[in-house]
Coordinates of N, CA and C and ligand atoms in Angstrom, one line a residue:
X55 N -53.9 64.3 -25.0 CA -53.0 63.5 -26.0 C -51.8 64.4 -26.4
X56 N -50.9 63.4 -26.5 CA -49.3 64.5 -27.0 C -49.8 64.9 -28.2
X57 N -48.9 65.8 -29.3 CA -49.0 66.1 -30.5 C -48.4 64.8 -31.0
X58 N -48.4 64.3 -32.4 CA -47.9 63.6 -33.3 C -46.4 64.2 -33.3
X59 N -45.5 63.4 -33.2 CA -43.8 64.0 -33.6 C -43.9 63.8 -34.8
X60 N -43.4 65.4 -35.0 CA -42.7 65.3 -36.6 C -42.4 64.2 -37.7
X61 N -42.4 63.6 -38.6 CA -41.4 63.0 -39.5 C -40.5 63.1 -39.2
X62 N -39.3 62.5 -39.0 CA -37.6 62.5 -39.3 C -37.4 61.4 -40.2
X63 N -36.1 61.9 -40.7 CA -35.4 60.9 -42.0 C -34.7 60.4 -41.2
X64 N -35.0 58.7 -41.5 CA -34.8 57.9 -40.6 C -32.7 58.0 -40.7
X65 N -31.8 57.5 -39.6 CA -30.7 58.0 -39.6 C -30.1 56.4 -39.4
X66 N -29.1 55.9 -39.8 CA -28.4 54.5 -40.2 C -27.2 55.3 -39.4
X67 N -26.6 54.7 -38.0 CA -25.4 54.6 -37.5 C -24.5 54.4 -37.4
X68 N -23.2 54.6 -38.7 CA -22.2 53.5 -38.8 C -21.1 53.8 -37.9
X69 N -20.2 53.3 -38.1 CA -19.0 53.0 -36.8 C -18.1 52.7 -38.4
X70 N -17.2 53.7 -38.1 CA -15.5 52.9 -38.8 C -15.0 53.2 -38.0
X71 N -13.4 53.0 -38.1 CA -11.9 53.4 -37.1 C -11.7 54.1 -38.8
X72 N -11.3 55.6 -38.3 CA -11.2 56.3 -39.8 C -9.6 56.7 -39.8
X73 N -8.7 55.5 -39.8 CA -7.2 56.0 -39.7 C -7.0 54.5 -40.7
X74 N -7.8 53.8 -41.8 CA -7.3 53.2 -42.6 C -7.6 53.0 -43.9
X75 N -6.7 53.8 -44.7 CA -6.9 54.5 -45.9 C -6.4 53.3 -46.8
X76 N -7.2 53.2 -47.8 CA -8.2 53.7 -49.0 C -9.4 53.4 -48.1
X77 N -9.9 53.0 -47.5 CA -11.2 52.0 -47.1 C -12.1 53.3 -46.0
X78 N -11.8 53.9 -45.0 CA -12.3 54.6 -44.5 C -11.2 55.9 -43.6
X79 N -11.1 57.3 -43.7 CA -10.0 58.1 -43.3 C -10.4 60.1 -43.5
X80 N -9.8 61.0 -42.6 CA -10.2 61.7 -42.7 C -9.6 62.5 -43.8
X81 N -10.5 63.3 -44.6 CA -9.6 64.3 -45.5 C -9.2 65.1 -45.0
X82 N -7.7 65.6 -45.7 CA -7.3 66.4 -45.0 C -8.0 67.8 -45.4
X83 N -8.1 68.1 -45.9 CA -9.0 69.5 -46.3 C -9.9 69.8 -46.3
X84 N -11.3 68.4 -46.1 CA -12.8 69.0 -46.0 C -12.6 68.2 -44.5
X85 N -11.8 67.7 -43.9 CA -11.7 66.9 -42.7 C -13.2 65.7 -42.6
X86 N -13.9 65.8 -43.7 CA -14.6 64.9 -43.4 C -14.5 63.2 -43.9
X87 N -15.1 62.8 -43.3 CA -14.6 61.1 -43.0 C -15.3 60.2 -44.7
X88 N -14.6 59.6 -45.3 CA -14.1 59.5 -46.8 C -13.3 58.2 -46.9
X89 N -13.2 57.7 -48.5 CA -12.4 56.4 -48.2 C -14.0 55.2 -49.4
X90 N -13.2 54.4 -49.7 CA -14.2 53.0 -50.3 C -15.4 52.6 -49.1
X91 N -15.1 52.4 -48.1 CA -15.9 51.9 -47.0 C -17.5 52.9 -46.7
X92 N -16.9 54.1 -47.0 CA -17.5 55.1 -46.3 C -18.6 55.4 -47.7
X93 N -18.0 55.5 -48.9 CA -18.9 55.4 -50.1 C -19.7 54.6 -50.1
X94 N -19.4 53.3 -49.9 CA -20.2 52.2 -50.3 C -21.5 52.3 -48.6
X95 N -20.9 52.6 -47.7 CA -21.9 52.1 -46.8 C -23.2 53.3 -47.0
X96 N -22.5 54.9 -47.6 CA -23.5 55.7 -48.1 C -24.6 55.3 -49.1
X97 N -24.0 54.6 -50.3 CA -24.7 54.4 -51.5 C -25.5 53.3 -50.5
X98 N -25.1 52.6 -50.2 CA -26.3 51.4 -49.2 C -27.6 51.9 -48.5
X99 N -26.9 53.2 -47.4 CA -27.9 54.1 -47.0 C -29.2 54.6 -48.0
X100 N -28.6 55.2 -49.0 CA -29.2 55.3 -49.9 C -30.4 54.7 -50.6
X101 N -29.6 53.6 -50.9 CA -30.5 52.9 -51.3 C -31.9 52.0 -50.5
X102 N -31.4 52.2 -49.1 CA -32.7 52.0 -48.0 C -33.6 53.0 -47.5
X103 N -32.9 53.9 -48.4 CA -33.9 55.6 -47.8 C -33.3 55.9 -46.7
X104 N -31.9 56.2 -46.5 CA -31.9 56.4 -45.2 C -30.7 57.1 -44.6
X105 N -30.8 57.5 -44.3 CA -29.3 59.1 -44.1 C -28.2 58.2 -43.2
X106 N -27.0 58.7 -43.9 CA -25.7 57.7 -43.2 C -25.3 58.8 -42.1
X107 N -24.8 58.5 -40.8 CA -24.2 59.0 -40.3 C -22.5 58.7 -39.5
X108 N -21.5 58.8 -39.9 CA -20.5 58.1 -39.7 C -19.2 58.5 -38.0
X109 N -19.6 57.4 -37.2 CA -18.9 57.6 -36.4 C -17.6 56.8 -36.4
X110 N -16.6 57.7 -35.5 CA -15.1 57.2 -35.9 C -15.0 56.5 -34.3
X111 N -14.7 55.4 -34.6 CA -14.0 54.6 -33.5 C -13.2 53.5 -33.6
X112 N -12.6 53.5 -32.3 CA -11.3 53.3 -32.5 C -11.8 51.4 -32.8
X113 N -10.8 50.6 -33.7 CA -10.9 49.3 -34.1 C -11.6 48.3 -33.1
X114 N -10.8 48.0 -32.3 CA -11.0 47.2 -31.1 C -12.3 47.5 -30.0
X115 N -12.6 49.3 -31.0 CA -13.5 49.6 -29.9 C -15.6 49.3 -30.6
X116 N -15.0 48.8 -31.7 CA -16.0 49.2 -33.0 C -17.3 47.8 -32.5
X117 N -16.7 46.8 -32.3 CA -17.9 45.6 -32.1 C -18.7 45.7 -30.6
X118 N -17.7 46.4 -29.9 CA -18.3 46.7 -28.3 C -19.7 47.7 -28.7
X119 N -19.7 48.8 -29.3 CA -20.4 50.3 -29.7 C -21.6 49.3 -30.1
X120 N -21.4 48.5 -31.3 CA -22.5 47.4 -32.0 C -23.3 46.5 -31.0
X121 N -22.3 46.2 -30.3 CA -23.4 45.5 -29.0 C -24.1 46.4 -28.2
X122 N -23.5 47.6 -27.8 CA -24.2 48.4 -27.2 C -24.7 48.9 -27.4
X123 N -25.2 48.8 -28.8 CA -26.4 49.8 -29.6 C -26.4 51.5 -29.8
X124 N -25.0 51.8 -29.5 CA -24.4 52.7 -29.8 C -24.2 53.1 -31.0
X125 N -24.2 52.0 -32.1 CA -24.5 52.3 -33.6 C -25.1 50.8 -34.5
X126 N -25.6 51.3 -35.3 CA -26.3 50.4 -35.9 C -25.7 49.4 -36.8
X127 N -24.7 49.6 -37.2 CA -24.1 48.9 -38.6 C -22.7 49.6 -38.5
X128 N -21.4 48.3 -38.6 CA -20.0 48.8 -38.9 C -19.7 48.7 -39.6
X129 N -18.7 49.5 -40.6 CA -17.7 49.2 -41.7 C -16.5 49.3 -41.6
X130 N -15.5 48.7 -41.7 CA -14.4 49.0 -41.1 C -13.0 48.1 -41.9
X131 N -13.3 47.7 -43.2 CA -12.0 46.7 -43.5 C -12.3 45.8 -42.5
X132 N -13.1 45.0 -41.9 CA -13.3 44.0 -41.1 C -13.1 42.7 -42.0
X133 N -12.3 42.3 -41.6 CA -12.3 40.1 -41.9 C -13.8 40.0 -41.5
X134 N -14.3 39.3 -41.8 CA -15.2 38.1 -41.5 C -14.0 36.9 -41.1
X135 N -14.7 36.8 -39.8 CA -13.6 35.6 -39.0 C -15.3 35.0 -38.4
X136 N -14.5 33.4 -37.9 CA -15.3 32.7 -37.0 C -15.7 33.3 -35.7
X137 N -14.4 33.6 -35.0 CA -14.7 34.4 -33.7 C -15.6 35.8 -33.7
X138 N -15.2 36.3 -34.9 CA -16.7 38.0 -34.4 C -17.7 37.2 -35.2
X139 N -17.7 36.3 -36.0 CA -19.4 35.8 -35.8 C -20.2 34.8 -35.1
X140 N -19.2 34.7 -33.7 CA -20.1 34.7 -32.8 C -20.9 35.8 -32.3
X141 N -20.3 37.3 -32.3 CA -20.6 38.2 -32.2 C -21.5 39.0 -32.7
X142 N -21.4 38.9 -33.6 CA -22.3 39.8 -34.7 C -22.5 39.3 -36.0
X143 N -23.5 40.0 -36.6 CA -23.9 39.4 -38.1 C -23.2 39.9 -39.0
X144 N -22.6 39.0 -40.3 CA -21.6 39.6 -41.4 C -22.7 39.7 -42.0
X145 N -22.4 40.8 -43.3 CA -23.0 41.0 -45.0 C -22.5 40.0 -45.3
X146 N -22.6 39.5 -46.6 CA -22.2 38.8 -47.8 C -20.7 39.8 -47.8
X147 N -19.8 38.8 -48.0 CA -18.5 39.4 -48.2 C -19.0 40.5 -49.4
X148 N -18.1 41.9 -49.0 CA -17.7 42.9 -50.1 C -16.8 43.2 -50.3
X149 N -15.5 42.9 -50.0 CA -14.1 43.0 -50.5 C -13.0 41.9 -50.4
X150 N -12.3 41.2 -51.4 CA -11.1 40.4 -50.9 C -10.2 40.9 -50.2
X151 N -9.5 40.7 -49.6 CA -8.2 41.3 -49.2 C -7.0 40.4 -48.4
X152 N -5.9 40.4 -47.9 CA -5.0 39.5 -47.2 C -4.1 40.5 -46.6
X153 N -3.7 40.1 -45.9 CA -2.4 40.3 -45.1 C -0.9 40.5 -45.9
X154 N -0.1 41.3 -45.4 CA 1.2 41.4 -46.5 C 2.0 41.7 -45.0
X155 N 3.4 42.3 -45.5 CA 4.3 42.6 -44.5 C 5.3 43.6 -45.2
X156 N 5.8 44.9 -44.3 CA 6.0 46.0 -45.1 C 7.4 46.2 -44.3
X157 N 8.6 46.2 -44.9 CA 9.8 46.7 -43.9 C 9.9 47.7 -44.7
X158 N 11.1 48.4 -43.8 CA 12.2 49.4 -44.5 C 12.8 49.2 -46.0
X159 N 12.6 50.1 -46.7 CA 13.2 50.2 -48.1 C 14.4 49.5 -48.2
X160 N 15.3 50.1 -47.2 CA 16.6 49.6 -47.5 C 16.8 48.1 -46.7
X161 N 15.4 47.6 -46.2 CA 16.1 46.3 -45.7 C 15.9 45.3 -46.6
X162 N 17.3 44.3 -47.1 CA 17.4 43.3 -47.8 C 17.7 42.1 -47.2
X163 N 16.8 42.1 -46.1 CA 17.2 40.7 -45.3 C 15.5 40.0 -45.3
X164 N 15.0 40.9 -44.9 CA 13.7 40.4 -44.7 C 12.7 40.5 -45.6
X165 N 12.4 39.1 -46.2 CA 12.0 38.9 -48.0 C 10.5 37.9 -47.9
X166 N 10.1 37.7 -46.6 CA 8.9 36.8 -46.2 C 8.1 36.6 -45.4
X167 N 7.4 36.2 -44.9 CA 7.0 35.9 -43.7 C 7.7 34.9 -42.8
X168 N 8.6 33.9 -43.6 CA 9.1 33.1 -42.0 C 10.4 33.6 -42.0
X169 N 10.6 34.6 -42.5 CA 12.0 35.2 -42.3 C 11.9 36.2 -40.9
X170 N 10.3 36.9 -40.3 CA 10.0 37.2 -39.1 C 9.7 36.3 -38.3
X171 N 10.6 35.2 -38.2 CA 10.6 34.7 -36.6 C 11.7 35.3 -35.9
X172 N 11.4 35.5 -34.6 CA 12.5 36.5 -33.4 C 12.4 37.3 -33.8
X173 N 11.4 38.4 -34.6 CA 11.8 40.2 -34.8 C 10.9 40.5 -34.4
X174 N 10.6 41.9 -34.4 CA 9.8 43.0 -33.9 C 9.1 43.3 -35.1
X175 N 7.4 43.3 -34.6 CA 6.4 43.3 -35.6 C 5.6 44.4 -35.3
X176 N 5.1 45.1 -35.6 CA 3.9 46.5 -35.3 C 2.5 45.6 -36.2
X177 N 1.8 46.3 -35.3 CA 0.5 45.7 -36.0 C -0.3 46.8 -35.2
X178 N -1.8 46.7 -35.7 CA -3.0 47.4 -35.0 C -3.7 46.5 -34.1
X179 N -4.0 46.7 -32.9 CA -4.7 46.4 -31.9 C -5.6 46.1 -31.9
X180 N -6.3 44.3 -32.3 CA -7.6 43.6 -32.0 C -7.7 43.3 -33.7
X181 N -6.7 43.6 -34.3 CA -6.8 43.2 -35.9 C -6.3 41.2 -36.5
X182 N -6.5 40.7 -37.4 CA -6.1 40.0 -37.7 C -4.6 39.5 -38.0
X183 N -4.0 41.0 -39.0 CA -2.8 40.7 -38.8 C -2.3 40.8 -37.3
X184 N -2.9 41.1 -36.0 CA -2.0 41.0 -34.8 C -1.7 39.4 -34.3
X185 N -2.8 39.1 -34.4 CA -3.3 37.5 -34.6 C -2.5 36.6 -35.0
X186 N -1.9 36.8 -36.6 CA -0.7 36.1 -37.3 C 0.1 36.4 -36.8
X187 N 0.7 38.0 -36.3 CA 2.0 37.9 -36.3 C 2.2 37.2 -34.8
X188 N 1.2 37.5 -33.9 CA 1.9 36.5 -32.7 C 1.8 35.1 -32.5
X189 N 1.4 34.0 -33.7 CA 1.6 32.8 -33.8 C 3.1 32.8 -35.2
X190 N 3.8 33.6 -35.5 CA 5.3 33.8 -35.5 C 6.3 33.4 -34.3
X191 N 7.0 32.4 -34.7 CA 8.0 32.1 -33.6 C 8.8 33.3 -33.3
X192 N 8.9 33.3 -31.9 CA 10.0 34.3 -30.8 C 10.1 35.6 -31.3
X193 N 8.3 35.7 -32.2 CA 8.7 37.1 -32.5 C 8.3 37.9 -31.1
X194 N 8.6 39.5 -31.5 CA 8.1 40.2 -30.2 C 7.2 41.7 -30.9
X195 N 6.2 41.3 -31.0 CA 4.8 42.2 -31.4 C 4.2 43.4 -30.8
X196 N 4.3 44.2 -31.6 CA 4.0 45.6 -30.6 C 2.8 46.0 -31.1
X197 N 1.3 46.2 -30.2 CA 0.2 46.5 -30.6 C 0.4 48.0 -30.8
X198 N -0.2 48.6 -31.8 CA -0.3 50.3 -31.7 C -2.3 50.2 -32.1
X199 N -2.7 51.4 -31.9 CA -4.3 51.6 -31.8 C -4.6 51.7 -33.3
X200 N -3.7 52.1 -34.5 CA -4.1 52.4 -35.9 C -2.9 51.9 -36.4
X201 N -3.5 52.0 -37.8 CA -2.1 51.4 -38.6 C -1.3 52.8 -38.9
X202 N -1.5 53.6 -39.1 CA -0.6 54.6 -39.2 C 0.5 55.1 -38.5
X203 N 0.1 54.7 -37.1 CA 1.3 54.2 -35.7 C 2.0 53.2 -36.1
X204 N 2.0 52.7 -36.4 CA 2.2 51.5 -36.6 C 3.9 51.2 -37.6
X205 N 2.9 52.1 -38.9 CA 3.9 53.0 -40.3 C 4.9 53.4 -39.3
X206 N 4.4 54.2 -38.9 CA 5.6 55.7 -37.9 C 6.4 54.6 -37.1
X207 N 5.8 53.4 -36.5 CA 7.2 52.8 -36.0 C 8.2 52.1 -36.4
X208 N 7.3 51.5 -37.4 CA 9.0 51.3 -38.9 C 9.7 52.4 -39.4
X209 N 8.7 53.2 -39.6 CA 10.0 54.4 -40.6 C 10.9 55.0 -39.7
X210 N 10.5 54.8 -37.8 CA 11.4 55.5 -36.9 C 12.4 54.5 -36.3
X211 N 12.2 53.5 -36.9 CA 13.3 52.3 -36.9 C 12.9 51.7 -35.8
X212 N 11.8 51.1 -35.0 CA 11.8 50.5 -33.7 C 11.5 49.5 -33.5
X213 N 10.4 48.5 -35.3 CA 10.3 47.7 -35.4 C 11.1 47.3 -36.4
X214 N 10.7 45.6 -37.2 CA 11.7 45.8 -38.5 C 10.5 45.1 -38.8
X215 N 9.0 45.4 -38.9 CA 8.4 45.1 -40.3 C 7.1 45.5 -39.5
X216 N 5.9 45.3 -40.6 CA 4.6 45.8 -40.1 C 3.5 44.7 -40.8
X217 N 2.5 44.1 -40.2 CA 1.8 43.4 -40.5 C 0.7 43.7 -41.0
X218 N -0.1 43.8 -41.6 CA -1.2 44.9 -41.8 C -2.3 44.1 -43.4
X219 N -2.7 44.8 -43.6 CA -3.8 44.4 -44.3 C -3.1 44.7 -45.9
X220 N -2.8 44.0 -47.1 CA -2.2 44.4 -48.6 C -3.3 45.7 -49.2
X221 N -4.0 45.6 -49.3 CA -4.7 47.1 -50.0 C -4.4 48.4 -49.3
X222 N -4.6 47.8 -47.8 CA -4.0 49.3 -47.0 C -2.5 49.5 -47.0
X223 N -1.6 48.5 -47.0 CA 0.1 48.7 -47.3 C 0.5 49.6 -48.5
X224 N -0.6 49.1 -49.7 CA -0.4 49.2 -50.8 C -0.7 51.0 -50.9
X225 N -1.6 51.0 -50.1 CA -1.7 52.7 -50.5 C -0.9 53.5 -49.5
X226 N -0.8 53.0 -48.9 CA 0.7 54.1 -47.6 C 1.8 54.3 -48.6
X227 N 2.0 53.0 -49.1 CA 3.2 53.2 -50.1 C 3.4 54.2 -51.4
X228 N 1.9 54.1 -52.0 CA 1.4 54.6 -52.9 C 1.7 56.1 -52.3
X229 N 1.0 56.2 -51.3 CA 0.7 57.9 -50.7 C 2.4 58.5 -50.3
X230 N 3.3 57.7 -49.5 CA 4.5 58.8 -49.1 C 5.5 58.1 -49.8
X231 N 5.5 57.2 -51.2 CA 6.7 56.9 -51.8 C 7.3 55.7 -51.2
X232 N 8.1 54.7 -52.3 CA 8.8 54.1 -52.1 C 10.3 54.4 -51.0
X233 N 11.0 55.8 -50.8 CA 12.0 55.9 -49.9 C 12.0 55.4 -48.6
X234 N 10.9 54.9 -47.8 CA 10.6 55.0 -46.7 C 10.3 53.6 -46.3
X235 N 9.5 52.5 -47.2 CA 9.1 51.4 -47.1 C 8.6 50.5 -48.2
X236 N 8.8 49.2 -48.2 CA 8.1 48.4 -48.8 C 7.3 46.8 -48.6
X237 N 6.6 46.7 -49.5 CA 5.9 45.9 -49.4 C 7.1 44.6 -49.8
X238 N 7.3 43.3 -49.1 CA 8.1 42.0 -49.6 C 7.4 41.0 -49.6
X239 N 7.8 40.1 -50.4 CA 7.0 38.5 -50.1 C 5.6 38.3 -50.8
X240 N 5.0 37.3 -50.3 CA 3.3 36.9 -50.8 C 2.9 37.0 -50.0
X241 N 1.7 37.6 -50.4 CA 0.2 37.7 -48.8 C 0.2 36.4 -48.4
X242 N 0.0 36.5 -46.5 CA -0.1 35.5 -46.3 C -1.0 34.6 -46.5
X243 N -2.2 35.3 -46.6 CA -3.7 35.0 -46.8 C -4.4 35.7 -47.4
X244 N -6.1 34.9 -47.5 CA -6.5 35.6 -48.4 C -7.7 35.9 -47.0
X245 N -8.4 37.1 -47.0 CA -9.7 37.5 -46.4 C -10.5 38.3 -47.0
X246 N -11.6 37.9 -46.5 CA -12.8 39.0 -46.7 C -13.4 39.8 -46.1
X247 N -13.8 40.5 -46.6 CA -14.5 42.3 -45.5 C -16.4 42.1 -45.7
X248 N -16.7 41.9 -44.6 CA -18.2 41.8 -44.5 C -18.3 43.2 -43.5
X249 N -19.4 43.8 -43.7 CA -20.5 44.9 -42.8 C -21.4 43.9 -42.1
X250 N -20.6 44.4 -40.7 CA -21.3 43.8 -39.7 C -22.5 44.5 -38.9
X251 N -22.9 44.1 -38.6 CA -24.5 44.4 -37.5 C -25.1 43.8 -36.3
X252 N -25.4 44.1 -35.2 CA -25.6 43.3 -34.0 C -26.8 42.3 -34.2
X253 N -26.3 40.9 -33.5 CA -26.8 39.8 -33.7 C -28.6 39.3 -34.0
X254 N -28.8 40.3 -32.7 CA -30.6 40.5 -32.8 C -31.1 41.5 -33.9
X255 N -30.2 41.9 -34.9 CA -30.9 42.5 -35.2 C -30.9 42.1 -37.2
X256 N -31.4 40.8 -37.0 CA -31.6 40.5 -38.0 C -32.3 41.1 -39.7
X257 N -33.2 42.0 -39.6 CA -34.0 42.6 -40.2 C -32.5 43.7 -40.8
X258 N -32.2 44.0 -40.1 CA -31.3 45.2 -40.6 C -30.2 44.3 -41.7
X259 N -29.9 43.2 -41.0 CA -28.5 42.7 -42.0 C -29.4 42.1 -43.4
X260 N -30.2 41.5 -43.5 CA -31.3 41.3 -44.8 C -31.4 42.8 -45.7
X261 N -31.8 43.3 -44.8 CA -31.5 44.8 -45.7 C -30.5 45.1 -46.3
X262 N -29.4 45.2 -45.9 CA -28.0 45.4 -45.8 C -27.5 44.7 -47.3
X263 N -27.8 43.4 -46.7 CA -27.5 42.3 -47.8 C -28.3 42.6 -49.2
X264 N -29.4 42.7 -49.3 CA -29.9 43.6 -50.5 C -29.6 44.4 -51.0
X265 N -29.4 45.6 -50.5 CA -29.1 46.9 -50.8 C -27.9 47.0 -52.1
X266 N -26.6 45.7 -50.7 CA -25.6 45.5 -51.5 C -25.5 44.9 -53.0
X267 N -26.3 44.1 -52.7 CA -26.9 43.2 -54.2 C -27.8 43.9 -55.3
X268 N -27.9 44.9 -54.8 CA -28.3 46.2 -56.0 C -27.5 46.6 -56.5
X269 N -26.7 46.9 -55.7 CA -24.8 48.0 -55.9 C -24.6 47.5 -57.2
X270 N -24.2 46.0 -56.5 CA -23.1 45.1 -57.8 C -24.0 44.8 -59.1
X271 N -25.1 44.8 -59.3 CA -26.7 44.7 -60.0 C -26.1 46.0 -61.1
X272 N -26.4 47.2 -60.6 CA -26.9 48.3 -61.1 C -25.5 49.5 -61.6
X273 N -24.2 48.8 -61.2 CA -23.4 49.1 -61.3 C -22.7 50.2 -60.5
X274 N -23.2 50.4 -59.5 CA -22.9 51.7 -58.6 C -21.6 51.2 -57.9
X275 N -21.4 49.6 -56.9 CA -20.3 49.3 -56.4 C -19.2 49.3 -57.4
X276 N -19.4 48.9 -58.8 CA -18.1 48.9 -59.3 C -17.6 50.2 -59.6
X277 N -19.2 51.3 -60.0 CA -18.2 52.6 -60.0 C -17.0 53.0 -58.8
X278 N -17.5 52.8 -57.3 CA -17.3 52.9 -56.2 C -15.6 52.8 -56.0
X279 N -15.9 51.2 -56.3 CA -14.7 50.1 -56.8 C -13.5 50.7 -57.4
X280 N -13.7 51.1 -58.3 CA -13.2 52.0 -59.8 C -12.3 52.9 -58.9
X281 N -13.5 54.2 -58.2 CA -12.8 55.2 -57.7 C -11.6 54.9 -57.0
X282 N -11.6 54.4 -55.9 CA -10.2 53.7 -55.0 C -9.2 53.0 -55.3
X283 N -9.7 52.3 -56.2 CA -9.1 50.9 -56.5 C -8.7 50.8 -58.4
X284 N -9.0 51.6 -58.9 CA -8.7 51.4 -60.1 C -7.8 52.2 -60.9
X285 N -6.8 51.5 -61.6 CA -5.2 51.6 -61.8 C -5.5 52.7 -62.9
Ligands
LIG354 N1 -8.9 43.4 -41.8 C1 -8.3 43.5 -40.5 C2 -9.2 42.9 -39.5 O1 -10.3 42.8 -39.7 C3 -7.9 44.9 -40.2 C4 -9.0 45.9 -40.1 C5 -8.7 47.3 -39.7 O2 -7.6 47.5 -39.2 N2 -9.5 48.2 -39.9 O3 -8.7 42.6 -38.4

C-alpha cells in the first residue's frame, strides 16, 4: 500500500487580466498582483479555508483557462452578460459599473457617445466596451490586449477616444492627471461584475456565493470597498 499523502492547504485558482486598475494590477514595488478584485477574491478564499492563488491572464484569454480547468474561479471586472453565461457560472453581482468614453484633454468636440460615429475608438479585446463601440455608426475600432494600450493610443494621438469601463477611466485619470485625458458625457450603461466559475462546477459557485454574503454581512466587503473606492 502507498503511504497516506500529506495534508495540503487546499489552493483556490484564480485567473484575473492584472492590467486593470483599481480592480486587479501589478504593484510597482512589491510587483505583486493587488487591486479591489484581488482583495475581495482573497477575503473569499479565506473565508472557505482556502489559499488564493492568482494567475494573470490575458482578458479574452480568462474564460478559455475556466473551461479548461486551468483555474478554478475568475475575477476580472467581468460584466455578467447573457453570452458568457452560457459559458460559465456568475456570483451574485459584486460591483456596479458602466461604460464611459475618455478623449484628449484638449479635445472640445467630442462631448458624447453619438458624437463617436465615423471616429477611431480603442478598446480592450473581447471586452464589453469593444461590443458598444462597434455597434457605433462608421466608426473604425481598434482592439488593443489591455486597457492601458489602449490609454497609450489616445495620449499618442492615434485614436480620438477610448471606450472602457467608468471606475477604470476614473482611476487612469486619477493616477496620471487631468493634462493628458478626460472623461466626457454619461455612461452609456449600467453593468455588473460577477465571479465567474466553470459551468459543472456548481458546488464551487454556491460556495462563492456564500462566502460573498458573509463579506457584505460582517463588514469585511465594505471595508474592502472603502479601500479603493472611497473618496
Ligand atoms: N467589464 C468589461 C467586460 O466585462 C471589461 C473587463 C476588463 O477589461 N477586465 O467586458
Amino acid at each position: 500500500a502507498k503511504p497516506a499523502e500529506p495534508a495540503k492547504a487546499k489552493v483556490l485558482k484564480a485567473g484575473a487580466d492584472a492590467a486593470f486598475a483599481p480592480f486587479e494590477f501589478q504593484d510597482e514595488k512589491t510587483k505583486e498582483y493587488t487591486g479591489f478584485d484581488i482583495d475581495l477574491i482573497k477575503a473569499i478564499g479565506k473565508q472557505m479555508g482556502v489559499e488564493v492563488e492568482v494567475q494573470n491572464i490575458n482578458f479574452d484569454g480568462l474564460i478559455p483557462a475556466l473551461e479548461a480547468g486551468n483555474i478554478d474561479v475568475l475575477i476580472s471586472g467581468m460584466t455578467i452578460t447573457e453570452e458568457r453565461t452560457k459559458k460559465v457560472n456568475f456570483s451574485k453581482p459584486y460591483y456596479r459599473s458602466g461604460l464611459s468614453m475618455v478623449v484628449k484633454s484638449d479635445n472640445n468636440t467630442l462631448k458624447s457617445f453619438k458624437d463617436l460615429e465615423g471616429k477611431n475608438i480603442a478598446v480592450q479585446i473581447g471586452t464589453t466596451g469593444a461590443n458598444e463601440a462597434k455597434k457605433i455608426k462608421d466608426a473604425k475600432v481598434r482592439e488593443f490586449n489591455n486597457a492601458p494600450e489602449a490609454f497609450m493610443e489616445l495620449k499618442a494621438g492615434g485614436v480620438d477616444a477610448v471606450v472602457n469601463d467608468l471606475p477604470v477611466n476614473e482611476y487612469y485619470i486619477a493616477k496620471t492627471g487631468s493634462k493628458d485625458a478626460k472623461i466626457v458625457g454619461e455612461p452609456l450603461n449600467a453593468e455588473e461584475y460577477g465571479i465567474a466559475t466553470a459551468k459543472k462546477n456548481t458546488e464551487l459557485a454556491e460556495k462563492i456565493n456564500k462566502a460573498l454574503e458573509e463579506l457584505k454581512k460582517n463588514g469585511e466587503y465594505e471595508k474592502i470597498y472603502m479601500k479603493w473606492f472611497g473618496k
